[in-house]
Every structure is written in C-alpha cells, then in structure tokens.
Short mmCIF file of C-alpha atoms and ligand atoms in Angstrom, two decimals:
data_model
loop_
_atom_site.label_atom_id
_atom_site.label_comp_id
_atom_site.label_asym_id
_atom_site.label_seq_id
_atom_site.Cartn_x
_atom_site.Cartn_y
_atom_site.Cartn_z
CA UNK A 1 108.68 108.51 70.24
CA UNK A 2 110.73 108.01 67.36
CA UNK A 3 113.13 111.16 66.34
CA UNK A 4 115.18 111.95 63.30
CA UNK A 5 116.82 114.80 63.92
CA UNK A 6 119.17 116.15 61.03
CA UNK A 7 121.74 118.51 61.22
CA UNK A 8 122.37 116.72 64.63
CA UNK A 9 125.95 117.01 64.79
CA UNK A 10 125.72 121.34 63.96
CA UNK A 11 125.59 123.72 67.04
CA UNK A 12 121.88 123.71 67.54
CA UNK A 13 121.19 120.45 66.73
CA UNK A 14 124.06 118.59 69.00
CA UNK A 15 122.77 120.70 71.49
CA UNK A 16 118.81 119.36 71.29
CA UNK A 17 120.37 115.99 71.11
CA UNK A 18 122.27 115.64 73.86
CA UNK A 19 119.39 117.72 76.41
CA UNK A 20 116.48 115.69 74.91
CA UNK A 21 119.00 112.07 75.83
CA UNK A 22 119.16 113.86 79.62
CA UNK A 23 115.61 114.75 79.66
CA UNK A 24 113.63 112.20 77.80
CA UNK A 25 114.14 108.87 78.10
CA UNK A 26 111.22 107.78 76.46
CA UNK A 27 112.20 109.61 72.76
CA UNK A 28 114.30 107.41 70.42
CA UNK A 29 116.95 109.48 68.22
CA UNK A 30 118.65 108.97 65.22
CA UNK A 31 120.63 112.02 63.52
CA UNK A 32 121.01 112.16 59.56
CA UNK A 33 124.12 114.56 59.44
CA UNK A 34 125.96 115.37 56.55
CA UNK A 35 129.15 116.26 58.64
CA UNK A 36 130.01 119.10 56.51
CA UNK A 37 132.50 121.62 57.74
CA UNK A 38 130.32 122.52 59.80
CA UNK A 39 129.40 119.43 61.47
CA UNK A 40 131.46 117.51 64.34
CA UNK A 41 130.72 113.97 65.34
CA UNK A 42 132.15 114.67 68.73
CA UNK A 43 129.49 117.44 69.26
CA UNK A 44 127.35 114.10 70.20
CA UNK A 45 130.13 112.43 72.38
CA UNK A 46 128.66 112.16 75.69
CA UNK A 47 124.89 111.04 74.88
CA UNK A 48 126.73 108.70 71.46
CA UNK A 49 125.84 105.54 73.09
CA UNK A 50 122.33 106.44 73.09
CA UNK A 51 122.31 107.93 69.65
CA UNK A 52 121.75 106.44 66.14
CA UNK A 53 124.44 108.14 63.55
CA UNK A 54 123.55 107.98 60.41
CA UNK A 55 125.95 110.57 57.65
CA UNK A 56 124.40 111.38 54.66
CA UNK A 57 122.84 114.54 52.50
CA UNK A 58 119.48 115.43 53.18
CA UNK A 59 119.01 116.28 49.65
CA UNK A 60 119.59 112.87 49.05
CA UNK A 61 116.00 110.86 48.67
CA UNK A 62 117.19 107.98 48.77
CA UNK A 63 119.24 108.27 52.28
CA UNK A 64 116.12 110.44 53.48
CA UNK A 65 112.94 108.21 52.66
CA UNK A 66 113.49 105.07 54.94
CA UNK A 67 114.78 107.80 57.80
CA UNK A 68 111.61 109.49 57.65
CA UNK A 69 109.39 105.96 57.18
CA UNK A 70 110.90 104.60 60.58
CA UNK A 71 110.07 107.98 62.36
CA UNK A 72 107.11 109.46 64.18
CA UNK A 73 109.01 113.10 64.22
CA UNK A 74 111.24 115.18 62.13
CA UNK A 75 112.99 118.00 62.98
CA UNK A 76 114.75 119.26 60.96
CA UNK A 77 118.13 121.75 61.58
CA UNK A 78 120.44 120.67 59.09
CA UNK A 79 121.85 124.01 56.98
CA UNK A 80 124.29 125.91 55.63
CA UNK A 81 123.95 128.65 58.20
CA UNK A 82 126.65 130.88 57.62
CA UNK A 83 125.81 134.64 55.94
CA UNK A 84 129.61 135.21 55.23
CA UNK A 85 129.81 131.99 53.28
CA UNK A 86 126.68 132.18 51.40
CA UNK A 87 128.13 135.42 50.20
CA UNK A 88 131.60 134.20 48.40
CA UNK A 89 129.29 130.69 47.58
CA UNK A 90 126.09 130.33 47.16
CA UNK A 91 124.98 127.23 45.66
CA UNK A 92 125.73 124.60 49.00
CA UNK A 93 122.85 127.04 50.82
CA UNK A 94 120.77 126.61 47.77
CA UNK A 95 121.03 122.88 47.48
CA UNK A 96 121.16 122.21 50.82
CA UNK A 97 118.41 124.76 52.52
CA UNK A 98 115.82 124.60 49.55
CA UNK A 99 116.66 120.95 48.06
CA UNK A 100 117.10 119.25 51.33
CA UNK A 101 114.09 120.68 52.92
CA UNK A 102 112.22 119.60 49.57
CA UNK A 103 113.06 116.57 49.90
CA UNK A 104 112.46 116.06 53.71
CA UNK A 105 109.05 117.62 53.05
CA UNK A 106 108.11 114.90 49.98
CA UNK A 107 109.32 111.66 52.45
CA UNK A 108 106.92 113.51 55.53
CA UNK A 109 104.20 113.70 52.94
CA UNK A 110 104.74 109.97 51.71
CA UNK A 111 104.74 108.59 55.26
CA UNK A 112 102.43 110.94 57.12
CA UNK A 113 105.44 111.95 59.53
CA UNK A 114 105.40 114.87 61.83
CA UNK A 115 107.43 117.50 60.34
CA UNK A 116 108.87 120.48 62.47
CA UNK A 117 111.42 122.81 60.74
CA UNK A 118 113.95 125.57 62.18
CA UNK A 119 114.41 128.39 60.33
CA UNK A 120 115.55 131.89 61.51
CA UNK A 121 114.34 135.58 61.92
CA UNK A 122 116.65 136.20 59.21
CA UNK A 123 113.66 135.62 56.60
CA UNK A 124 112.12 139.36 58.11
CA UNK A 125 114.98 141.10 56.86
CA UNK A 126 116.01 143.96 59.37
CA UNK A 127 114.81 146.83 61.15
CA UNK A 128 116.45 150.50 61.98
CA UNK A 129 117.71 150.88 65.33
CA UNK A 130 114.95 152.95 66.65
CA UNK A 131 111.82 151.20 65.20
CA UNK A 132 109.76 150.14 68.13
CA UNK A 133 108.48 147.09 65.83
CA UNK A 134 109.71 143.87 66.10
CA UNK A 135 109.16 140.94 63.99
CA UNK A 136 105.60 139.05 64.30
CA UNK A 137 104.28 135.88 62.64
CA UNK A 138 102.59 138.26 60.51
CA UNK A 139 105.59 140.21 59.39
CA UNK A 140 106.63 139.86 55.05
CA UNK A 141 109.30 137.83 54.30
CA UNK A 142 112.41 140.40 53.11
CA UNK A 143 115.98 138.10 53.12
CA UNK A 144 118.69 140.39 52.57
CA UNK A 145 121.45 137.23 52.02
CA UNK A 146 121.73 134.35 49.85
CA UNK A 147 121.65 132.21 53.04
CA UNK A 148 118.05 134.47 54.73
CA UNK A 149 116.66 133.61 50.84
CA UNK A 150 117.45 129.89 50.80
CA UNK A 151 116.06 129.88 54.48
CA UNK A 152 112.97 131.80 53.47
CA UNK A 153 112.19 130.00 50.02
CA UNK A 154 112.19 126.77 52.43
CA UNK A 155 110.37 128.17 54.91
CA UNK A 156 107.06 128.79 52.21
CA UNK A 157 107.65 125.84 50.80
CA UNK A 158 106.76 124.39 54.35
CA UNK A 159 103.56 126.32 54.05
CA UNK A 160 102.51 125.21 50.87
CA UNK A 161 103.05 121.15 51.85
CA UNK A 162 101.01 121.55 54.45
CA UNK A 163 98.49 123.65 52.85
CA UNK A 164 98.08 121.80 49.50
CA UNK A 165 99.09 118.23 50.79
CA UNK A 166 97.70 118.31 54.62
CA UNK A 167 101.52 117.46 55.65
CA UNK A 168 101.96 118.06 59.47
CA UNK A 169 104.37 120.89 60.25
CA UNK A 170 105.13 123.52 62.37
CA UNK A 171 107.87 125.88 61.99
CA UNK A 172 109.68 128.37 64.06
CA UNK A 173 112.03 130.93 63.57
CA UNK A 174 114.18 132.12 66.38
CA UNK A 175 117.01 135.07 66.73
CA UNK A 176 120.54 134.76 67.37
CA UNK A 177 121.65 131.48 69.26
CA UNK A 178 124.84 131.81 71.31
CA UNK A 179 126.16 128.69 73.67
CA UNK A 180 128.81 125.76 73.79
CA UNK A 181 129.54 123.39 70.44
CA UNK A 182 128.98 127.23 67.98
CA UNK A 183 131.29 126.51 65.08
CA UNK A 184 134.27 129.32 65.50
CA UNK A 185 133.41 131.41 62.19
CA UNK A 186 130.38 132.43 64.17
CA UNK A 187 130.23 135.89 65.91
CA UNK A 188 131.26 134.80 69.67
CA UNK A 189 133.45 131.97 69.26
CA UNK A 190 135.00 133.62 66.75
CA UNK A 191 135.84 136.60 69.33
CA UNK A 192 136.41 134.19 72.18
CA UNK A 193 138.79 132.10 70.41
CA UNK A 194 140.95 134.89 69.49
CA UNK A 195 141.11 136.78 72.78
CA UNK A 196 142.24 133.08 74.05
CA UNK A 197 145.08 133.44 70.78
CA UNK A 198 145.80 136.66 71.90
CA UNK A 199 144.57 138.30 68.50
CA UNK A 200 142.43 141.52 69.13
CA UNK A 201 138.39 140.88 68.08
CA UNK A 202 137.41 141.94 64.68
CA UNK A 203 134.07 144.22 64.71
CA UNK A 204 132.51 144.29 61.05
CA UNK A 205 131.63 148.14 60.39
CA UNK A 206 130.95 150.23 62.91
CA UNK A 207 130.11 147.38 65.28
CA UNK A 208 126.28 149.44 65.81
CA UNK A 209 124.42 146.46 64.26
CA UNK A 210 122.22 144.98 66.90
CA UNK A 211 121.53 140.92 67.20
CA UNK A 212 118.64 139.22 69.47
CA UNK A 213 120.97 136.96 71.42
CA UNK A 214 119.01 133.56 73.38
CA UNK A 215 120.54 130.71 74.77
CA UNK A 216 120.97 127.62 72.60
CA UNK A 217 119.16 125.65 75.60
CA UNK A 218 116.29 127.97 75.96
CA UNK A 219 115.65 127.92 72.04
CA UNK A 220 115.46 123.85 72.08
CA UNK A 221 113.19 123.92 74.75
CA UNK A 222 111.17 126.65 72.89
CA UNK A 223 111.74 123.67 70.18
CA UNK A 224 110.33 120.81 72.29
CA UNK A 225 107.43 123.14 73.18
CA UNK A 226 106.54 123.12 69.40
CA UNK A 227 106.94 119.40 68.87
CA UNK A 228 104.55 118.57 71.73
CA UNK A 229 102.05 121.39 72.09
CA UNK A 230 102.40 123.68 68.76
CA UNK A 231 98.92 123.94 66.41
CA UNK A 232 99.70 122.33 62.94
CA UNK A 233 100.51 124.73 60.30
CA UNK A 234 101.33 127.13 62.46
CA UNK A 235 104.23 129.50 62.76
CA UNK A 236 105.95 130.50 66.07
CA UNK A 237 109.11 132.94 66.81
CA UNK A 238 111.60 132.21 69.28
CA UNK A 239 113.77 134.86 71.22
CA UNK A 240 114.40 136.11 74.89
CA UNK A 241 114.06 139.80 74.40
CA UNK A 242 117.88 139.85 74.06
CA UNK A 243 118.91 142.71 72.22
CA UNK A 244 122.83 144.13 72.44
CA UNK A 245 124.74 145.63 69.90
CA UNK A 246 127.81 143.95 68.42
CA UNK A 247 130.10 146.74 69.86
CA UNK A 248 128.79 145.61 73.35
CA UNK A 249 128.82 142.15 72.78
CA UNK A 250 133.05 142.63 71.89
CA UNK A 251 133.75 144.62 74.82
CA UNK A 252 131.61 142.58 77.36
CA UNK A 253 133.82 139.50 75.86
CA UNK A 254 137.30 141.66 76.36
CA UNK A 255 135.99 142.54 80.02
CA UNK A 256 134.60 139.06 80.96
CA UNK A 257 138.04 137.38 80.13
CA UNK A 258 140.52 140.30 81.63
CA UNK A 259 141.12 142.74 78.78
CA UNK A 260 140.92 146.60 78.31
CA UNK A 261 137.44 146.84 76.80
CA UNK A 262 138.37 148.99 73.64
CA UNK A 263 141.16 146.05 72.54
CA UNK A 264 139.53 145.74 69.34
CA UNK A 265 139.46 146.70 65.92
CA UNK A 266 137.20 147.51 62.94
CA UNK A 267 137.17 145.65 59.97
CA UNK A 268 135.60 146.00 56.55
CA UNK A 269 131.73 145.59 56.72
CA UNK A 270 130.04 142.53 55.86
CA UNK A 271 127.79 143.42 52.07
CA UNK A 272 124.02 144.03 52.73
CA UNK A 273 124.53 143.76 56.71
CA UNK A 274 121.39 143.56 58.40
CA UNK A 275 121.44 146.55 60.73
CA UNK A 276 119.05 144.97 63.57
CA UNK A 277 116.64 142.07 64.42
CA UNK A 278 114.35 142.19 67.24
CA UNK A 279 111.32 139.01 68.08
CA UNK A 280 108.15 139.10 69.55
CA UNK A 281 107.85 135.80 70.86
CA UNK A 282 104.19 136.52 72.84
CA UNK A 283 102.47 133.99 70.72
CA UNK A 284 105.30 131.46 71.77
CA UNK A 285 105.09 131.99 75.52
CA UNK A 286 101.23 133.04 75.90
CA UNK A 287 100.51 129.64 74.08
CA UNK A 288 103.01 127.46 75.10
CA UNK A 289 103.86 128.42 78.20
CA UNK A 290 107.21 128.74 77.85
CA UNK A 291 109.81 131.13 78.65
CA UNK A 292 113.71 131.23 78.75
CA UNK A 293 115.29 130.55 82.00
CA UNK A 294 119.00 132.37 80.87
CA UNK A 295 117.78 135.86 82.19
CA UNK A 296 121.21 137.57 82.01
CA UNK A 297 123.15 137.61 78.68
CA UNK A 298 126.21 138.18 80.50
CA UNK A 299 125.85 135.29 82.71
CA UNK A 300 124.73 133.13 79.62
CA UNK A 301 127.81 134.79 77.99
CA UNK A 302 130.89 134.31 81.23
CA UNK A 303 129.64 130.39 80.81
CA UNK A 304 129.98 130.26 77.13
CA UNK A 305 133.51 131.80 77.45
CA UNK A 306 134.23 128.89 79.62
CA UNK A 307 132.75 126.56 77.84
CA UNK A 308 135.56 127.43 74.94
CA UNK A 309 138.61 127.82 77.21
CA UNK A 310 137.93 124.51 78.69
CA UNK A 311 136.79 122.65 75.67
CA UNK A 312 140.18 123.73 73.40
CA UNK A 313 140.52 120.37 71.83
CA UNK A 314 136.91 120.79 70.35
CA UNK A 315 137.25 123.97 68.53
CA UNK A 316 141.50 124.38 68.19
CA UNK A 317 141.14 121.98 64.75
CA UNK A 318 139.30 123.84 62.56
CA UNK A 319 140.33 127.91 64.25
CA UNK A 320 143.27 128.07 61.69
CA UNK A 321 141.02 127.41 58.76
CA UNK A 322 138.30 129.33 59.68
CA UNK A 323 140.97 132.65 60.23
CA UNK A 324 142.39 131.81 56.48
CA UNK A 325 139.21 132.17 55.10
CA UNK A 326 138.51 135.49 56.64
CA UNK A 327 142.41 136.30 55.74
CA UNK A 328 141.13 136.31 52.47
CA UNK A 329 137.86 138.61 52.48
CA UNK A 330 139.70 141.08 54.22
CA UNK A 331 137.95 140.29 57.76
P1 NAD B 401 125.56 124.61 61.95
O1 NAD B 401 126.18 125.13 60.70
O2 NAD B 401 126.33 124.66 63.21
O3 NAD B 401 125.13 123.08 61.72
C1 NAD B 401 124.55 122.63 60.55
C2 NAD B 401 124.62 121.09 60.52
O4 NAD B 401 123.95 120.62 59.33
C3 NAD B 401 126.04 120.55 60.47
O5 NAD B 401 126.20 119.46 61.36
C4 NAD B 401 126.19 120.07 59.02
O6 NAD B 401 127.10 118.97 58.88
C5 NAD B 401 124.77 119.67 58.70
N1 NAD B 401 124.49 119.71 57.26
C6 NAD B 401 124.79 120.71 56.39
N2 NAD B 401 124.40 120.38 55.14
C7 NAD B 401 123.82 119.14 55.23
C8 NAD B 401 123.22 118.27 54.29
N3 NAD B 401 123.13 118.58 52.98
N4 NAD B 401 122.72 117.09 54.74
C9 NAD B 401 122.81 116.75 56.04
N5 NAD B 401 123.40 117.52 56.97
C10 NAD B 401 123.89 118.72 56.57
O7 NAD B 401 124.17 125.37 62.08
P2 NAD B 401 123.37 125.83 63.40
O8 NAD B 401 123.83 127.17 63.81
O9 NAD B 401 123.35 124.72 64.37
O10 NAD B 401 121.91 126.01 62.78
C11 NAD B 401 120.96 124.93 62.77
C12 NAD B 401 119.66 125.40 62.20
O11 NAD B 401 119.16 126.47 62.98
C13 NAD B 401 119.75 125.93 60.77
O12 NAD B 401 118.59 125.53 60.06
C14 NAD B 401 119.77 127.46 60.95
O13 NAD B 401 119.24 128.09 59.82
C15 NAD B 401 118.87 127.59 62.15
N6 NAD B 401 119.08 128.80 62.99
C16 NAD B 401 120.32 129.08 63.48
C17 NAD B 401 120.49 130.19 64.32
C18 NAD B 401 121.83 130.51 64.92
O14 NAD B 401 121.95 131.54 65.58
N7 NAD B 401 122.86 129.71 64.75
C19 NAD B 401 119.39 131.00 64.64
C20 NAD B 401 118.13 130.68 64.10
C21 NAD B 401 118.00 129.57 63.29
O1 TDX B 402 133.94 138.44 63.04
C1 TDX B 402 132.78 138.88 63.03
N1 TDX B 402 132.56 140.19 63.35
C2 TDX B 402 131.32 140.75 63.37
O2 TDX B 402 131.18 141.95 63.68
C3 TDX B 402 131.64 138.04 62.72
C4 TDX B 402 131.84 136.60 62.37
C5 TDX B 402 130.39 138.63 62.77
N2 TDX B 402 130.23 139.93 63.08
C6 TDX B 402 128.87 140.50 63.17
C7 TDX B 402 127.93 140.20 62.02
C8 TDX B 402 126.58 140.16 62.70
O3 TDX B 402 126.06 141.48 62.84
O4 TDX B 402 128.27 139.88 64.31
C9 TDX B 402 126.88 139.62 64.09
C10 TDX B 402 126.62 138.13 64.22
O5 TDX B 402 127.27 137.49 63.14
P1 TDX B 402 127.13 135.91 62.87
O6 TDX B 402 127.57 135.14 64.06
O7 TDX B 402 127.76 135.61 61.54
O8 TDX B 402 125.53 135.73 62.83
P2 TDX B 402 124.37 136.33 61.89
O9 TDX B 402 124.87 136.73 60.56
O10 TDX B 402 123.63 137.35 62.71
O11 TDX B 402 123.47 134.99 61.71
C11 TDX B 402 123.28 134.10 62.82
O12 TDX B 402 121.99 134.28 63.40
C12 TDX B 402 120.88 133.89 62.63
C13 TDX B 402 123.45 132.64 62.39
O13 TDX B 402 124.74 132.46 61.81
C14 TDX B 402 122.37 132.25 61.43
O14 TDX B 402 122.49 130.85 61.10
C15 TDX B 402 121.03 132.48 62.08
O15 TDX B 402 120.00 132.23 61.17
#
C-alpha cells in the first residue's frame, strides 16, 4: 500500500507514522507537511529513513495532485488544531482546514484515491455536565470555535464528495488525544512543561470543564481500523470512555511528578469554552472490533510525563514562545 499521510510531522500524525513503520512493513509512506509552528521534522526521527518528506501546503493543488496520483490512501491530519489560536486568528484554520481539505478532496476525486479524514468531536459542540447523552454519529453539528467550524465545514464537505461524486471516504472524529510529540500550547504539555520549569499550572475558569481523554496510540489504531475495515461514506467516533475534569487532570499532573496537589492557579477563561464532551464509540468497536488497550488514564498519563522530562530537547525550543503568547491573552 501506498500512503500519503499529511500533517505527518503534527502530534497525531508523527505518531501514526512512526507505529504504522513498526507495524507494517508492507505500507509505503510519504508525509506532505507544511511544518508550520506546529509541525517538527524530528517528530519523524527514528522511522526518517523509511519515510518520504515532502513540505508543502495542502491547500496548494499543485503540490497536492501528483501526491495523491502516486497514492492508493490518504489520510489526512494536517490542521490548525489549536482553539486558543483560532480565537486571536482565524483565517490559517480557515484556509488550511476548509481549503486544504477542498483541495485534497478534488485530487481523491480526480484519481479515484482512498480518502480517510480526521476530524474531532469538537464539530458536536458540548454537553452539560450531567447530561447522560453523549455524542453519536447521528448527533447535529454545533462548533462553538472558529477552529470546531473550520473542522465541521470540512467535515460536510467530505460528505457531499462522496455523495455527489462517489469519492471514497470515511471519516472519524475522536475526543481529546493526550501522548508523547503534543505541541506544548496544548492542555498537558503545557502543564507538564511548567511543573518541570517550576511555574505553577494555569487552569482556565473554574477548571470544571470536562475533556474525553484517549491515548494517541489507541486513536491511530482506531485510525488503521477505518482504513482497512470502515464502510465507505461512513462516519465513526473514536474515544475510550475517558472522561476527567480539567481540575483533576492538573492535580493528578502535580501529584504524579511530586507536588502538593492544589499548586495551581486560575486563570481567565477561555471565550465560548466548551463545558464537556463525552463519545459513544459502540459503532467503532461493535464493527470494527477494536478497543483501546490504555485502560488507566493515569498510567497513560505517569508515561506521558516521562515522555516530556526525558525528551527536553524536543519540546524546550518552542516552550518560551508558546508562554509569550499566552503572556499576552492574559493566560
Ligand atoms: P498538530 O497541530 O500537532 O499538527 C498539525 C500538523 O499539520 C503540523 O505538522 C503542521 O505543520 C501541519 N499543517 C498545518 N497546516 C498545514 C498545511 N496548510 N499544509 C500542510 N501541513 C499543514 O495537530 P494534531 O493535534 O496532531 O491534530 C491532527 C489532526 O487530528 C487534526 O486534523 C485535528 O483536527 C485532529 N484531532 C486532534 C485531536 C487532539 O486532541 N489533538 C483530537 C481529535 C482530532
Ligand atoms: O493552559 C490551559 N489551561 C486549561 O485549563 C490550556 C492550554 C487548556 N486548558 C483547558 C481548555 C480545555 O478545556 O484544558 C482543556 C483542553 O485544552 P486544549 O489542550 O487546548 O484542547 P481542546 O480545546 O479541548 O481541543 C483539543 O481536543 C480536540 C485539541 O486541541 C483539538 O485539536 C481537538 O480537536
């Protein structure tokens, strides 16, 4: 099999590149990767012998049309996948989520291409604390953020390529990913990296909002699941049944790496905050077969911590940035 997978040198992506060069032998990859802020080439160090590297925009037809010509499979991760960002800009998650994927979708409909695309639970909006609902294939689109819109608005236009033009997706959307290689704006690193500084964890709000953490691994195989058993034009969600609050999450982090638990402070609340997400992943499992093999969070969570203190070099270069920018939205 021939892969392009984009976004390959992003969290997720670098991730399903360097487990499907372990596992598969027989699969071919070459990554289209912008390398963006967001992207590190050394996220695909140890498999980059085996890897193709190709930079470049997938909004960029040109760059994306004899990718997807010499491939039997896309999948497709590249983003902007930040909320916080999409908030002070939004026009990179415009271009980027709704061009790109355009554009991907036109070269998969020109050359007959398998298409699979990774979007996020993010498109269902949120749900209170105490609704027993959780979020089906069947549940309405409702993005709260510039970035859950663009990721939405690609998302349908997904459906409607392989409705109107017979293209050959799948797509799945899958909760909160937490593992190694998570760019240090995100949630845990962020909190991880600055125990490790010695700054106190920042907590947006009241710290009651509630995220559906999985392992990065168990989401990618969830992914290769799709790719070589999921029904055409169909939809699956992805998530572990791993629901903590962001309070708990903080003081689980102090604890893990040898601080009082309440070493933390509040901060100013990110606008429109989505209070909860929660995923019923039945159809995934009952039809696939498969099922995540990180059963403890806090396991899943003691490795990722030492992941980051033993992988400094990787994240140290862009930590000082990434703090300025916060510096300056007051979080
Ligand atoms: P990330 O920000 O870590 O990585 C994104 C990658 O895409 C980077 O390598 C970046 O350089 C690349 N990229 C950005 N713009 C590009 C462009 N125009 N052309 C080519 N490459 C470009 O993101 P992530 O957390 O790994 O997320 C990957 C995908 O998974 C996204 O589609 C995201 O919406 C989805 N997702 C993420 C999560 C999560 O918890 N992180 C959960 C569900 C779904
Ligand atoms: O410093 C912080 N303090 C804090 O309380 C940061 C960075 C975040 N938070 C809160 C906001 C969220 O409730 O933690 C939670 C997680 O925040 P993020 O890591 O920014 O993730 P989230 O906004 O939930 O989105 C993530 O999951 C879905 C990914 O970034 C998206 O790409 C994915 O689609």
């Amino acid at each position: 099999m021939r892969l392009l997978v984009t976004g390959g040198a992003g969290f997720i992506g670098a991730n399903f590149v360097q487990q499907t060069v372990r596992e598969r032998p027989d699969v071919t990859v070459t990554v289209l990767d912008a390398l963006t802020y967001a992207g590190d080439e050394a996220s695909l160090a140890p498999v980059a012998d085996a890897v193709t590297f190709v930079r470049g925009d997938v909004a960029d037809a040109d760059v994306v049309d004899p990718l997807v010509r010499d491939a039997d499979v896309v999948v497709h991760f590249a983003a902007e996948s930040h909320n916080d960002n999409s908030l002070s800009d939004p026009w990179p998650f415009v271009r980027t989520n709704v061009v790109g994927t355009y554009t991907l979708l036109e070269a998969v409909r020109r050359h007959g291409t398998r298409y699979h695309h990774i979007s996020t639970d993010e498109v269902y909006g949120d749900l209170e604390l105490d609704d027993p609902a959780k979020f089906t294939p069947t549940t309405p689109y409702n993005p709260s953020s510039p970035y859950s819109s663009t990721k939405a608005s690609s998302d349908l236009l997904v459906r409607a390529w392989a409705r109107s033009f017979g293209v050959a997706a799948t797509i799945s959307n899958c909760s909160n990913n937490y593992g190694p290689y998570q760019h240090v704006e995100k949630f845990i690193p962020r909190q991880v990296t600055n125990v490790i500084d010695g700054v106190r964890p920042k907590l947006y709000g009241s710290g009651a909002n509630v995220r559906d953490w999985i392992h990065v691994e168990d989401h990618n195989a969830a992914v290769w699941a799709i790719v070589e058993r999921g029904r055409i034009g169909e939809t699956y969600l992805i998530g572990a049944d791993g629901e903590v609050d962001n309070r708990t999450v903080v003081e689980t982090v102090l604890e893990l790496m040898g601080r009082p638990r309440d070493a933390y402070d509040l901060v100013a609340d990110r606008p429109g905050h989505d209070l909860r997400y929660a995923i019923d992943a039945s159809r995934t499992r009952e039809e696939l077969g498969w099922t995540p093999r990180y059963r403890s969070f806090r396991e899943g969570l003691a490795a990722t911590i030492a992941w980051y203190q033993e992988n400094e070099a990787w994240w140290r270069p862009r930590k000082a940035a990434t703090e300025a920018r916060y510096a300056q939205l007051g979080r």
